[in-house]
Every structure is written in structure tokens, then in C-alpha cells.
PDB file of C-alpha atoms in Angstrom:
ATOM      1  CA  MET A   1     131.293 -29.368  11.228  1.00  0.00           C
ATOM      2  CA  GLU A   2     131.200 -30.292  14.585  1.00  0.00           C
ATOM      3  CA  LEU A   3     130.356 -34.053  15.852  1.00  0.00           C
ATOM      4  CA  ASP A   4     128.997 -35.328  19.762  1.00  0.00           C
ATOM      5  CA  ILE A   5     130.425 -38.710  21.117  1.00  0.00           C
ATOM      6  CA  LYS A   6     127.296 -40.090  19.289  1.00  0.00           C
ATOM      7  CA  GLN A   7     128.417 -39.348  16.033  1.00  0.00           C
ATOM      8  CA  ILE A   8     131.497 -40.338  16.341  1.00  0.00           C
ATOM      9  CA  MET A   9     131.108 -43.318  17.327  1.00  0.00           C
ATOM     10  CA  GLU A  10     128.919 -43.468  14.077  1.00  0.00           C
ATOM     11  CA  ILE A  11     132.364 -43.331  11.889  1.00  0.00           C
ATOM     12  CA  ILE A  12     134.900 -45.031  14.162  1.00  0.00           C
ATOM     13  CA  PRO A  13     134.378 -48.856  16.204  1.00  0.00           C
ATOM     14  CA  HIS A  14     136.210 -47.550  19.441  1.00  0.00           C
ATOM     15  CA  ARG A  15     134.121 -47.626  22.015  1.00  0.00           C
ATOM     16  CA  GLN A  16     134.727 -46.833  26.212  1.00  0.00           C
ATOM     17  CA  PRO A  17     136.918 -47.324  28.205  1.00  0.00           C
ATOM     18  CA  PHE A  18     139.265 -46.908  25.077  1.00  0.00           C
ATOM     19  CA  LEU A  19     137.315 -44.071  22.760  1.00  0.00           C
ATOM     20  CA  LEU A  20     139.867 -41.155  23.512  1.00  0.00           C
ATOM     21  CA  ILE A  21     137.685 -37.890  21.801  1.00  0.00           C
ATOM     22  CA  ASP A  22     134.485 -36.295  23.291  1.00  0.00           C
ATOM     23  CA  ARG A  23     133.956 -33.770  20.797  1.00  0.00           C
ATOM     24  CA  VAL A  24     135.816 -33.210  16.840  1.00  0.00           C
ATOM     25  CA  THR A  25     135.156 -28.872  16.694  1.00  0.00           C
ATOM     26  CA  GLU A  26     136.529 -28.680  13.586  1.00  0.00           C
ATOM     27  CA  MET A  27     135.927 -30.736  10.333  1.00  0.00           C
ATOM     28  CA  GLU A  28     137.299 -31.171   7.034  1.00  0.00           C
ATOM     29  CA  PRO A  29     136.423 -34.950   6.032  1.00  0.00           C
ATOM     30  CA  GLY A  30     139.715 -36.511   4.538  1.00  0.00           C
ATOM     31  CA  LYS A  31     141.952 -32.525   5.278  1.00  0.00           C
ATOM     32  CA  SER A  32     141.768 -31.977   8.316  1.00  0.00           C
ATOM     33  CA  ILE A  33     140.219 -31.983  11.971  1.00  0.00           C
ATOM     34  CA  LYS A  34     140.285 -30.887  15.462  1.00  0.00           C
ATOM     35  CA  GLY A  35     138.534 -32.455  18.904  1.00  0.00           C
ATOM     36  CA  TYR A  36     139.355 -32.774  21.989  1.00  0.00           C
ATOM     37  CA  LYS A  37     139.820 -34.939  24.918  1.00  0.00           C
ATOM     38  CA  ASN A  38     138.860 -34.030  28.801  1.00  0.00           C
ATOM     39  CA  ILE A  39     141.231 -35.919  30.809  1.00  0.00           C
ATOM     40  CA  SER A  40     139.034 -37.499  34.013  1.00  0.00           C
ATOM     41  CA  TYR A  41     140.504 -38.976  37.374  1.00  0.00           C
ATOM     42  CA  ASN A  42     138.060 -41.817  36.462  1.00  0.00           C
ATOM     43  CA  GLU A  43     140.261 -43.463  33.098  1.00  0.00           C
ATOM     44  CA  PRO A  44     140.479 -46.624  34.310  1.00  0.00           C
ATOM     45  CA  TYR A  45     144.572 -46.398  33.603  1.00  0.00           C
ATOM     46  CA  PHE A  46     145.098 -43.571  35.764  1.00  0.00           C
ATOM     47  CA  ALA A  47     144.514 -46.675  38.646  1.00  0.00           C
ATOM     48  CA  GLY A  48     147.725 -48.078  37.551  1.00  0.00           C
ATOM     49  CA  HIS A  49     149.819 -44.853  36.167  1.00  0.00           C
ATOM     50  CA  PHE A  50     150.706 -44.149  38.202  1.00  0.00           C
ATOM     51  CA  PRO A  51     148.500 -44.068  41.010  1.00  0.00           C
ATOM     52  CA  GLN A  52     150.348 -41.546  43.258  1.00  0.00           C
ATOM     53  CA  GLU A  53     150.909 -39.116  40.198  1.00  0.00           C
ATOM     54  CA  PRO A  54     148.501 -39.906  37.535  1.00  0.00           C
ATOM     55  CA  VAL A  55     150.013 -39.533  33.828  1.00  0.00           C
ATOM     56  CA  MET A  56     147.766 -39.873  30.564  1.00  0.00           C
ATOM     57  CA  PRO A  57     150.271 -42.419  29.205  1.00  0.00           C
ATOM     58  CA  GLY A  58     152.034 -40.562  25.838  1.00  0.00           C
ATOM     59  CA  VAL A  59     150.967 -44.152  23.438  1.00  0.00           C
ATOM     60  CA  LEU A  60     147.002 -42.626  24.758  1.00  0.00           C
ATOM     61  CA  GLN A  61     148.231 -39.388  23.587  1.00  0.00           C
ATOM     62  CA  LEU A  62     148.933 -41.052  20.518  1.00  0.00           C
ATOM     63  CA  GLU A  63     145.721 -43.211  20.398  1.00  0.00           C
ATOM     64  CA  ALA A  64     143.647 -40.003  20.570  1.00  0.00           C
ATOM     65  CA  LEU A  65     145.248 -38.310  18.368  1.00  0.00           C
ATOM     66  CA  ALA A  66     145.169 -41.145  15.841  1.00  0.00           C
ATOM     67  CA  GLN A  67     140.778 -42.190  16.726  1.00  0.00           C
ATOM     68  CA  LEU A  68     140.948 -38.104  15.484  1.00  0.00           C
ATOM     69  CA  GLY A  69     142.473 -38.479  12.601  1.00  0.00           C
ATOM     70  CA  ALA A  70     140.465 -42.269  11.720  1.00  0.00           C
ATOM     71  CA  VAL A  71     137.096 -39.950  12.257  1.00  0.00           C
ATOM     72  CA  ALA A  72     138.003 -37.519   9.295  1.00  0.00           C
ATOM     73  CA  VAL A  73     139.233 -39.848   6.615  1.00  0.00           C
ATOM     74  CA  LEU A  74     135.929 -42.580   7.755  1.00  0.00           C
ATOM     75  CA  SER A  75     133.669 -39.199   7.070  1.00  0.00           C
ATOM     76  CA  GLN A  76     135.155 -39.666   3.364  1.00  0.00           C
ATOM     77  CA  GLU A  77     132.027 -41.268   1.215  1.00  0.00           C
ATOM     78  CA  GLU A  78     134.217 -43.925   0.361  1.00  0.00           C
ATOM     79  CA  ASN A  79     135.371 -44.956   3.527  1.00  0.00           C
ATOM     80  CA  LYS A  80     132.008 -44.920   4.640  1.00  0.00           C
ATOM     81  CA  GLY A  81     132.117 -48.264   6.838  1.00  0.00           C
ATOM     82  CA  LYS A  82     135.627 -49.531   6.680  1.00  0.00           C
ATOM     83  CA  ILE A  83     137.987 -49.386   9.765  1.00  0.00           C
ATOM     84  CA  ALA A  84     141.292 -46.651   9.491  1.00  0.00           C
ATOM     85  CA  TYR A  85     144.321 -49.089  11.233  1.00  0.00           C
ATOM     86  CA  PHE A  86     147.504 -46.936  12.950  1.00  0.00           C
ATOM     87  CA  ALA A  87     150.002 -48.425  11.081  1.00  0.00           C
ATOM     88  CA  GLY A  88     152.684 -46.747  12.094  1.00  0.00           C
ATOM     89  CA  VAL A  89     154.428 -42.772  13.922  1.00  0.00           C
ATOM     90  CA  ASN A  90     157.355 -41.225  13.229  1.00  0.00           C
ATOM     91  CA  SER A  91     159.349 -38.301  14.864  1.00  0.00           C
ATOM     92  CA  ALA A  92     157.415 -38.625  18.178  1.00  0.00           C
ATOM     93  CA  LYS A  93     157.138 -36.103  20.707  1.00  0.00           C
ATOM     94  CA  PHE A  94     156.565 -35.361  24.234  1.00  0.00           C
ATOM     95  CA  LYS A  95     156.619 -32.143  25.476  1.00  0.00           C
ATOM     96  CA  GLN A  96     154.296 -31.761  29.147  1.00  0.00           C
ATOM     97  CA  LYS A  97     152.537 -34.360  30.639  1.00  0.00           C
ATOM     98  CA  VAL A  98     149.222 -34.344  30.629  1.00  0.00           C
ATOM     99  CA  VAL A  99     147.060 -34.452  33.601  1.00  0.00           C
ATOM    100  CA  PRO A 100     143.355 -35.597  35.173  1.00  0.00           C
ATOM    101  CA  GLY A 101     141.720 -31.622  35.255  1.00  0.00           C
ATOM    102  CA  ASP A 102     143.127 -31.159  31.676  1.00  0.00           C
ATOM    103  CA  ARG A 103     141.691 -30.996  28.335  1.00  0.00           C
ATOM    104  CA  LEU A 104     143.792 -32.228  25.393  1.00  0.00           C
ATOM    105  CA  ASP A 105     143.000 -30.272  22.197  1.00  0.00           C
ATOM    106  CA  LEU A 106     143.937 -32.406  19.660  1.00  0.00           C
ATOM    107  CA  GLU A 107     144.568 -31.557  15.658  1.00  0.00           C
ATOM    108  CA  CYS A 108     145.660 -33.502  12.437  1.00  0.00           C
ATOM    109  CA  GLU A 109     146.020 -32.891   9.196  1.00  0.00           C
ATOM    110  CA  ILE A 110     146.195 -35.333   6.527  1.00  0.00           C
ATOM    111  CA  ILE A 111     149.176 -34.869   4.496  1.00  0.00           C
ATOM    112  CA  LYS A 112     149.043 -37.131   2.284  1.00  0.00           C
ATOM    113  CA  ILE A 113     146.786 -40.436   0.943  1.00  0.00           C
ATOM    114  CA  LYS A 114     148.027 -43.288  -1.569  1.00  0.00           C
ATOM    115  CA  GLY A 115     145.206 -45.629  -2.279  1.00  0.00           C
ATOM    116  CA  PRO A 116     144.445 -47.219   1.406  1.00  0.00           C
ATOM    117  CA  LEU A 117     147.619 -46.074   2.568  1.00  0.00           C
ATOM    118  CA  GLY A 118     148.176 -42.152   4.565  1.00  0.00           C
ATOM    119  CA  ILE A 119     150.031 -39.816   6.674  1.00  0.00           C
ATOM    120  CA  GLY A 120     148.753 -37.368   9.418  1.00  0.00           C
ATOM    121  CA  ALA A 121     150.227 -34.278  10.802  1.00  0.00           C
ATOM    122  CA  VAL A 122     149.375 -34.862  14.492  1.00  0.00           C
ATOM    123  CA  LYS A 123     149.664 -32.205  17.683  1.00  0.00           C
ATOM    124  CA  ALA A 124     148.030 -32.417  20.799  1.00  0.00           C
ATOM    125  CA  SER A 125     147.978 -29.678  23.509  1.00  0.00           C
ATOM    126  CA  VAL A 126     146.961 -28.662  26.628  1.00  0.00           C
ATOM    127  CA  ASP A 127     146.192 -24.647  27.656  1.00  0.00           C
ATOM    128  CA  GLY A 128     147.803 -23.653  23.893  1.00  0.00           C
ATOM    129  CA  LYS A 129     151.232 -25.464  25.230  1.00  0.00           C
ATOM    130  CA  VAL A 130     152.325 -28.746  23.181  1.00  0.00           C
ATOM    131  CA  ALA A 131     152.088 -31.692  25.218  1.00  0.00           C
ATOM    132  CA  CYS A 132     152.684 -34.318  21.891  1.00  0.00           C
ATOM    133  CA  LYS A 133     153.471 -33.946  18.283  1.00  0.00           C
ATOM    134  CA  ALA A 134     154.245 -36.391  15.578  1.00  0.00           C
ATOM    135  CA  GLU A 135     153.564 -37.916  12.228  1.00  0.00           C
ATOM    136  CA  ILE A 136     150.452 -40.888  12.365  1.00  0.00           C
ATOM    137  CA  SER A 137     150.456 -43.451   8.712  1.00  0.00           C
ATOM    138  CA  PHE A 138     147.313 -45.592   8.528  1.00  0.00           C
ATOM    139  CA  VAL A 139     145.736 -48.443   6.683  1.00  0.00           C
ATOM    140  CA  ILE A 140     141.828 -47.691   5.827  1.00  0.00           C
ATOM    141  CA  GLN A 141     140.550 -51.968   4.908  1.00  0.00           C
TER     142      GLN A 141
END
């Protein structure tokens, strides 16, 4: 299942400039999802991080991954209309810089959901090379 930005905004409440997903390319609701974010010089955070050498902050890479995971869990019928809140991050590793002109490929596998709590294994990559990976937790309300 593919989703464009308009369809993504029907599922999660994020809006520009904080919507960090451009497209969902594959999804099995509640189980796994893939998508991407095209990184442009026009991203508002590049004005201060860092003007002479723009680099996407790692925390925003994690946020993009969390948003992607939220699309996967909130696409399930029982979660429609709810919000998934980022609750934690474990074992985050940042392997390379993400810069303007990159396409940040995003992946999330939901590894556990118990009641409103869940855990996802996430990975972001550029040109097939891992930029960031972690385990994130979330709460659905």
C-alpha cells in the first residue's frame, strides 16, 4: 500500500514544517512500513544546524521514523482517529550525516504492541547505507 502526503496527513496530525515523511512506499498496517523524506536545502532547521555545513539533526531523523511508525499503527481500524505519542528511544546509533539532496529512506517494523503501548525497530538510510537505527516506543491514545 502506498500513501502520498495528503493521505499521510489524514492519518497523523503532523503538518509542515514538522511533517517529516514525503511518501509511504509499502505498508502492512500494524506490522511494517517503508517510506522516505527528500532532504532539501529549504528545511527550516538548516538555517541554524549548521549554516556553513547543513546536517539533518539526528533527533529529527528519529522523529521521521516515529512518524512513519505512527502511520503504520494508526492505519489499523481500531486506532483510527487516535494519536501515537513518542514515548522513548533505545539503542540509537547514528552512522553517517544526512544532508540536503539526500533521500532518507525510512523503515519501521512493529515488534510489540500490548494495549496502548508499542515498540518498533526503525532504520533510516541514504543510498543503501544506514544513517540511523534505533528501537522506539510509543503510546496510542
